[in-house]
Coordinates of C-alpha atoms and ligand atoms in Angstrom, one line a residue:
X5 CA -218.5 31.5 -86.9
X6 CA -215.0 32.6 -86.8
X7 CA -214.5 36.9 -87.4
X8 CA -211.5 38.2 -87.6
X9 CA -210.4 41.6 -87.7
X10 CA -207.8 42.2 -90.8
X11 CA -207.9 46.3 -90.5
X12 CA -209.3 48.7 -88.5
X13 CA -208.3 52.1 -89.3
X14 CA -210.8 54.7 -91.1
X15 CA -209.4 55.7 -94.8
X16 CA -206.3 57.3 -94.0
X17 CA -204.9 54.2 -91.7
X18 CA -203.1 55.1 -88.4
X19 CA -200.9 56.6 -88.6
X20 CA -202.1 58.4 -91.3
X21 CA -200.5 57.9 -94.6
X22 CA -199.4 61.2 -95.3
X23 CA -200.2 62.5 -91.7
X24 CA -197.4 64.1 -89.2
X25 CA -199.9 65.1 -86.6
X26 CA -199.5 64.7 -82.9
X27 CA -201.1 61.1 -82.8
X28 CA -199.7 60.2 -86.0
X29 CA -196.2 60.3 -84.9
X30 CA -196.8 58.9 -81.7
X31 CA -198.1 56.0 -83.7
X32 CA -195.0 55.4 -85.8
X33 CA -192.8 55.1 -82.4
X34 CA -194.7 52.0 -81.4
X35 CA -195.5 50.4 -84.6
X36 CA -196.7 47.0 -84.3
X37 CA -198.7 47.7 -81.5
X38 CA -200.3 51.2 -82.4
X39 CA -200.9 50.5 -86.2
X40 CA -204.3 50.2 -87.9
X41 CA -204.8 49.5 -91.7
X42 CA -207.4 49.8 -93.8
X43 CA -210.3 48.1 -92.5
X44 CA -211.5 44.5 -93.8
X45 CA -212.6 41.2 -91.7
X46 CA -212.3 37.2 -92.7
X47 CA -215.0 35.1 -91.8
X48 CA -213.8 31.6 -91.3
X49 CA -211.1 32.0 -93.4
X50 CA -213.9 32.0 -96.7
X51 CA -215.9 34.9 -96.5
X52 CA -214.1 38.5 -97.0
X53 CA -215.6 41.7 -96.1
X54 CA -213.9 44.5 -97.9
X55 CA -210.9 44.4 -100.1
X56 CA -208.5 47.7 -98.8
X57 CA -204.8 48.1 -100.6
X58 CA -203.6 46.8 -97.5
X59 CA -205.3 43.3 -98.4
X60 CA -201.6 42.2 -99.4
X61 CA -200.2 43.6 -96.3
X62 CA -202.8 41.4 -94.3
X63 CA -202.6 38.1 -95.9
X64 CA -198.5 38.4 -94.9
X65 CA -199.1 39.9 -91.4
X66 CA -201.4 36.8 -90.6
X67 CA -200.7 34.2 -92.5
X68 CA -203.9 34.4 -94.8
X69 CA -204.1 32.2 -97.5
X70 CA -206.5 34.4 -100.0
X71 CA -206.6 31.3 -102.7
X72 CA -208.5 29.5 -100.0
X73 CA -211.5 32.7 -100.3
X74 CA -214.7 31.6 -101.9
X75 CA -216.4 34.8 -101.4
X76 CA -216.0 38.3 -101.2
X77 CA -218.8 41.1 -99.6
X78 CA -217.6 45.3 -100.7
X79 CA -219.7 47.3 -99.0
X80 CA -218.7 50.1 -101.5
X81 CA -216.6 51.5 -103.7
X82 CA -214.2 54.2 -101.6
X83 CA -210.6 53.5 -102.0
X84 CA -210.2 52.4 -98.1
X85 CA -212.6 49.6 -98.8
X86 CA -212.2 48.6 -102.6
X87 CA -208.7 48.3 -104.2
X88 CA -209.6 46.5 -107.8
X89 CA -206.5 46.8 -109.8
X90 CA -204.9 43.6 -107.5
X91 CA -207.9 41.1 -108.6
X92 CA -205.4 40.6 -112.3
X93 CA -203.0 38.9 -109.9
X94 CA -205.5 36.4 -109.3
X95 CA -204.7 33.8 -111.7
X96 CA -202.1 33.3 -114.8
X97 CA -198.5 33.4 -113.7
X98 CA -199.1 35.6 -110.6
X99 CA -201.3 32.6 -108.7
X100 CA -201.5 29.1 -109.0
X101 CA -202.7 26.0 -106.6
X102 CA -205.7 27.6 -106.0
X103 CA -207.6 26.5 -103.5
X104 CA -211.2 28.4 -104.5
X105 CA -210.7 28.6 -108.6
X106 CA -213.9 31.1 -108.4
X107 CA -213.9 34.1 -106.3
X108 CA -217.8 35.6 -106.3
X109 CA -217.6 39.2 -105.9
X110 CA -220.7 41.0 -104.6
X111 CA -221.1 44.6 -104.8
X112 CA -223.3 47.9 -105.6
X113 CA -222.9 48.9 -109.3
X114 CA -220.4 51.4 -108.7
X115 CA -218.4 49.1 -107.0
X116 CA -218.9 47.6 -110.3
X117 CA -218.1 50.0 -112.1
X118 CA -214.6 50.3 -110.0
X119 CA -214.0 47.0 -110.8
X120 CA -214.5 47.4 -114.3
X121 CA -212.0 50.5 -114.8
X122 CA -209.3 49.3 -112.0
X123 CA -209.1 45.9 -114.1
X124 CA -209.5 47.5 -117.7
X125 CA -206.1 47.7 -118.6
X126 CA -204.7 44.6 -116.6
X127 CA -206.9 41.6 -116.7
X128 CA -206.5 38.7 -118.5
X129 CA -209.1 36.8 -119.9
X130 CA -208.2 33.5 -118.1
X131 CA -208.0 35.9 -114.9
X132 CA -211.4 37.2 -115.5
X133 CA -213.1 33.7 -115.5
X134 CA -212.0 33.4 -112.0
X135 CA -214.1 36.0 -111.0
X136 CA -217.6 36.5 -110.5
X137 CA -219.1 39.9 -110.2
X138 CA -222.8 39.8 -108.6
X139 CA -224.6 43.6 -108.5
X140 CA -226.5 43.8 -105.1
X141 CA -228.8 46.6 -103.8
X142 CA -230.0 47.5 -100.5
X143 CA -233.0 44.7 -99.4
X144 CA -231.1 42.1 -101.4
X145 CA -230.8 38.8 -99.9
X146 CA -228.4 36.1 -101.1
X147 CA -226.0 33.6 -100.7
X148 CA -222.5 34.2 -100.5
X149 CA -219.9 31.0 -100.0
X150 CA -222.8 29.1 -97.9
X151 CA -223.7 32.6 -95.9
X152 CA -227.4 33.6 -95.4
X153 CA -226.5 37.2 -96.2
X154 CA -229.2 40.4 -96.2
X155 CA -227.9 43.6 -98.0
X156 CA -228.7 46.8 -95.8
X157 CA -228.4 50.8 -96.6
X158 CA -225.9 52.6 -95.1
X159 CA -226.4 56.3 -94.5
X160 CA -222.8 57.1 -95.8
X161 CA -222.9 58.7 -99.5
X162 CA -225.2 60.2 -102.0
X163 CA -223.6 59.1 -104.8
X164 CA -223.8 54.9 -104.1
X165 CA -226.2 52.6 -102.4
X166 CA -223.2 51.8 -99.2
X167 CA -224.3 48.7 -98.5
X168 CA -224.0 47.3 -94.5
X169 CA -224.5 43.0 -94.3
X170 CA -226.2 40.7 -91.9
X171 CA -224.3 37.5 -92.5
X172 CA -225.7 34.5 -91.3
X173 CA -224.9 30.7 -91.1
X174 CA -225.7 27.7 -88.5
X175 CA -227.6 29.8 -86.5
X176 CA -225.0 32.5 -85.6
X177 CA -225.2 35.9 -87.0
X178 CA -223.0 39.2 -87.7
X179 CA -224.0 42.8 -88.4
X180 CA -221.3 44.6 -89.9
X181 CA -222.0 48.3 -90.2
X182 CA -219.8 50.4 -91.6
X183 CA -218.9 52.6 -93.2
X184 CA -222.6 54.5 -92.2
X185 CA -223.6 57.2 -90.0
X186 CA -226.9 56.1 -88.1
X187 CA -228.7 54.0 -90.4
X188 CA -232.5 55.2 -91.3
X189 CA -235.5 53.5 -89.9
X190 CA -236.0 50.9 -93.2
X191 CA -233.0 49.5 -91.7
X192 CA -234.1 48.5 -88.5
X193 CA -237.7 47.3 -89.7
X194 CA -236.3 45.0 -92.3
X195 CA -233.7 43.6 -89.9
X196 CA -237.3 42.9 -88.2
X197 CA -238.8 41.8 -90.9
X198 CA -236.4 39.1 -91.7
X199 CA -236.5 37.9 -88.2
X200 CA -233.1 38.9 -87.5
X201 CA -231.2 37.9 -84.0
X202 CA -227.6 38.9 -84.3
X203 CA -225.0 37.5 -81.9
X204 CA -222.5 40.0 -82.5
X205 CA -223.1 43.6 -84.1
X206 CA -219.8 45.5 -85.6
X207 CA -220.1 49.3 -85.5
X208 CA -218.4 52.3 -87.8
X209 CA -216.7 54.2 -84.8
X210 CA -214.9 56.6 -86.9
X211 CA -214.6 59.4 -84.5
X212 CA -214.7 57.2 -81.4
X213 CA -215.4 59.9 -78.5
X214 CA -213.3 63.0 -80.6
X215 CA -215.3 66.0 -81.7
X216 CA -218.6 65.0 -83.7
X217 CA -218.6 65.2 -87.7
X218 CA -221.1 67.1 -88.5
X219 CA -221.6 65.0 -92.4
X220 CA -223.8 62.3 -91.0
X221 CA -221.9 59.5 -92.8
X222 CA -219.6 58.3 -90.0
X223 CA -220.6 57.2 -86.1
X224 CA -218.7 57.3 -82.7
X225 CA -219.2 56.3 -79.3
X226 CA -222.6 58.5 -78.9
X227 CA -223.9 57.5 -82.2
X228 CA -223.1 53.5 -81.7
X229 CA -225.0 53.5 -78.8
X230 CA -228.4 55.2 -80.3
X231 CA -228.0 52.1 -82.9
X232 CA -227.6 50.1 -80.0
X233 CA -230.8 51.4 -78.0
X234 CA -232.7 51.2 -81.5
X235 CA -231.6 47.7 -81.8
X236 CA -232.8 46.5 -78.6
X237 CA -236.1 48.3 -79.1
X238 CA -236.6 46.5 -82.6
X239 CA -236.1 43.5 -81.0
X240 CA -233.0 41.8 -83.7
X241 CA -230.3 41.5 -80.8
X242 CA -230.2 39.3 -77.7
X243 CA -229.2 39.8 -73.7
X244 CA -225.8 39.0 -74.5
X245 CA -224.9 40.2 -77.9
X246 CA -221.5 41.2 -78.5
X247 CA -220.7 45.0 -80.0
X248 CA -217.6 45.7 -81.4
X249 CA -215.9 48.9 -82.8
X250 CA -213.8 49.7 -85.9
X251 CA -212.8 51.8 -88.4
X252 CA -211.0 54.7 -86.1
X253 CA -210.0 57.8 -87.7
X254 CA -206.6 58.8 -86.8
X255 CA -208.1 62.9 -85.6
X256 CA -209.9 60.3 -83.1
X257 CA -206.2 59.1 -81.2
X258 CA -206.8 55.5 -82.1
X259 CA -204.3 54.1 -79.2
X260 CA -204.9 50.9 -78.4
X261 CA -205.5 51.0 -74.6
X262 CA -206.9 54.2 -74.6
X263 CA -209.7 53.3 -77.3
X264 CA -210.3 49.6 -75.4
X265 CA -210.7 51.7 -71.9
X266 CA -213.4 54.3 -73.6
X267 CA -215.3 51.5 -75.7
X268 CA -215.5 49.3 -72.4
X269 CA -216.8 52.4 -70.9
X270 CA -219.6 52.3 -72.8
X271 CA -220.2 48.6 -73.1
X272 CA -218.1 48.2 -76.3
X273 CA -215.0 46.1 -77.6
X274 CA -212.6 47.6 -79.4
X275 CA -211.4 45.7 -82.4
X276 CA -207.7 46.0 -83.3
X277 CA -205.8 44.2 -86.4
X278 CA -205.6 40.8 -85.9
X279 CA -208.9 40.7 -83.3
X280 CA -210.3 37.1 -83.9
X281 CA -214.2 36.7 -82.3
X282 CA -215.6 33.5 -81.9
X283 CA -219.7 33.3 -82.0
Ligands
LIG306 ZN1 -214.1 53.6 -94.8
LIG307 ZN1 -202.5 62.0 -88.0
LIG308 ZN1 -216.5 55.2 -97.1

């Protein structure tokens, strides 16, 4: 299993998109090695998790070809991670050549109902036979473009089910966890439940090791490794399962080298855009 990591930023991206704070305009000195977008990862270049605006800006920074995506996973429906209104270029006179005709969309039913009113005005019929909406709720378990995948519940907003994924295929597995602050105890015992093993575990690490928000729906350093500990204990990760770190808030001084030297501090990796992970 091939992950790579498209985006990495929390909502806002880094630097921030209307944000002229310290780190922010640090960030815009040193560009293309500082910048974070809007986070989303590829698996083997068929399975998307997340569709940000800056889905476009991805394919073109690394040479993504996003006809050749069979499947995609939202884990919900906040702008950062959900930008519906670009599925009516999929088809017509906007996309041709395709190399996956169907694109199966799985998502909680507001994500549903985001892709319903972002497409309402735009999307043409022959578009719309292209793509497959699928409603998933926490405890689900499907198939997604030849992935064993397990629908979890985040702990991130009242108003949706956020959904977290195990992904699975030829014996290699991925936990993807964000957005979520720590995840209730259901999680854990399901992940039991199903028997799960994961070879690599991807962690919301919004504030990183800044000041602590006090909502509950985001993680950092502290927070990742109670998951951690609670994973261990549960007994769904091995010895030598990797755990990365994403989705950086900006307030959190996302720098590159500086966030690699505090994750590896604690036993982390942190992912930047463009991170590719072999399992
Ligand atoms: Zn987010
Ligand atoms: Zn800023
Ligand atoms: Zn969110």
């Amino acid at each position: 299993m091939k992950i790579r990591y498209l985006g990495t930023a929390a909502a806002e991206g880094f630097p921030a998109v209307f944000c002229n704070c310290a780190y922010c305009r640090e960030a815009r000195g040193a560009l293309t090695l500082e910048r974070r977008t809007r986070s989303q990862a590829l698996i083997d270049d068929r399975l998307l998790i997340d569709f940000p605006p800056d889905t476009y800006l991805h394919s073109l920074a690394f040479g993504i070809d996003l006809s050749a995506v069979r499947a995609l996973l939202v884990t919900h429906s906040h702008t950062d991670h959900f930008y519906a209104q670009e599925f009516v270029n999929r088809g017509y006179k906007f996309a041709s050549g395709m190399r996956e005709p169907v694109l199966d969309l799985y998502g909680n039913t507001e994500v549903r109902a985001v892709f319903e009113e972002g497409t309402r005005r735009e999307l043409r019929e022959d578009v719309a036979k292209g793509l497959r909406f699928h409603t998933v709720a926490p405890f689900d378990a499907f198939t997604a473009a030849g992935y064993d995948v397990l629908a979890l519940p985040a702990s991130h907003t009242p108003k949706e089910d956020a959904l977290l994924y195990a992904i699975a295929k030829e014996g290699k597995t991925l936990l993807y966890l964000n957005d979520t602050g720590l995840p209730r105890e259901g999680f854990y015992t399901f992940l039991a439940e199903k028997g799960i093993c994961a070879d690599m575990v991807s962690l919301d690490c919004t504030q990183a090791d800044g000041p602590k928000s006090s909502s509950g729906r985001h993680m950092g350093f502290a927070e990742n490794e109670i998951v951690r500990e609670k994973l261990v204990k549960y007994g769904v990760v091995k010895a030598d399962t990797k755990y990365y770190v994403t989705h950086f808030s900006h307030n959190s001084a996302p720098f590159r080298a500086r966030i690699a030297a505090a994750a590896a501090a604690r036993g982390f990796v942190a992912a930047y855009d463009g991170l590719t992970v072999e399992l």
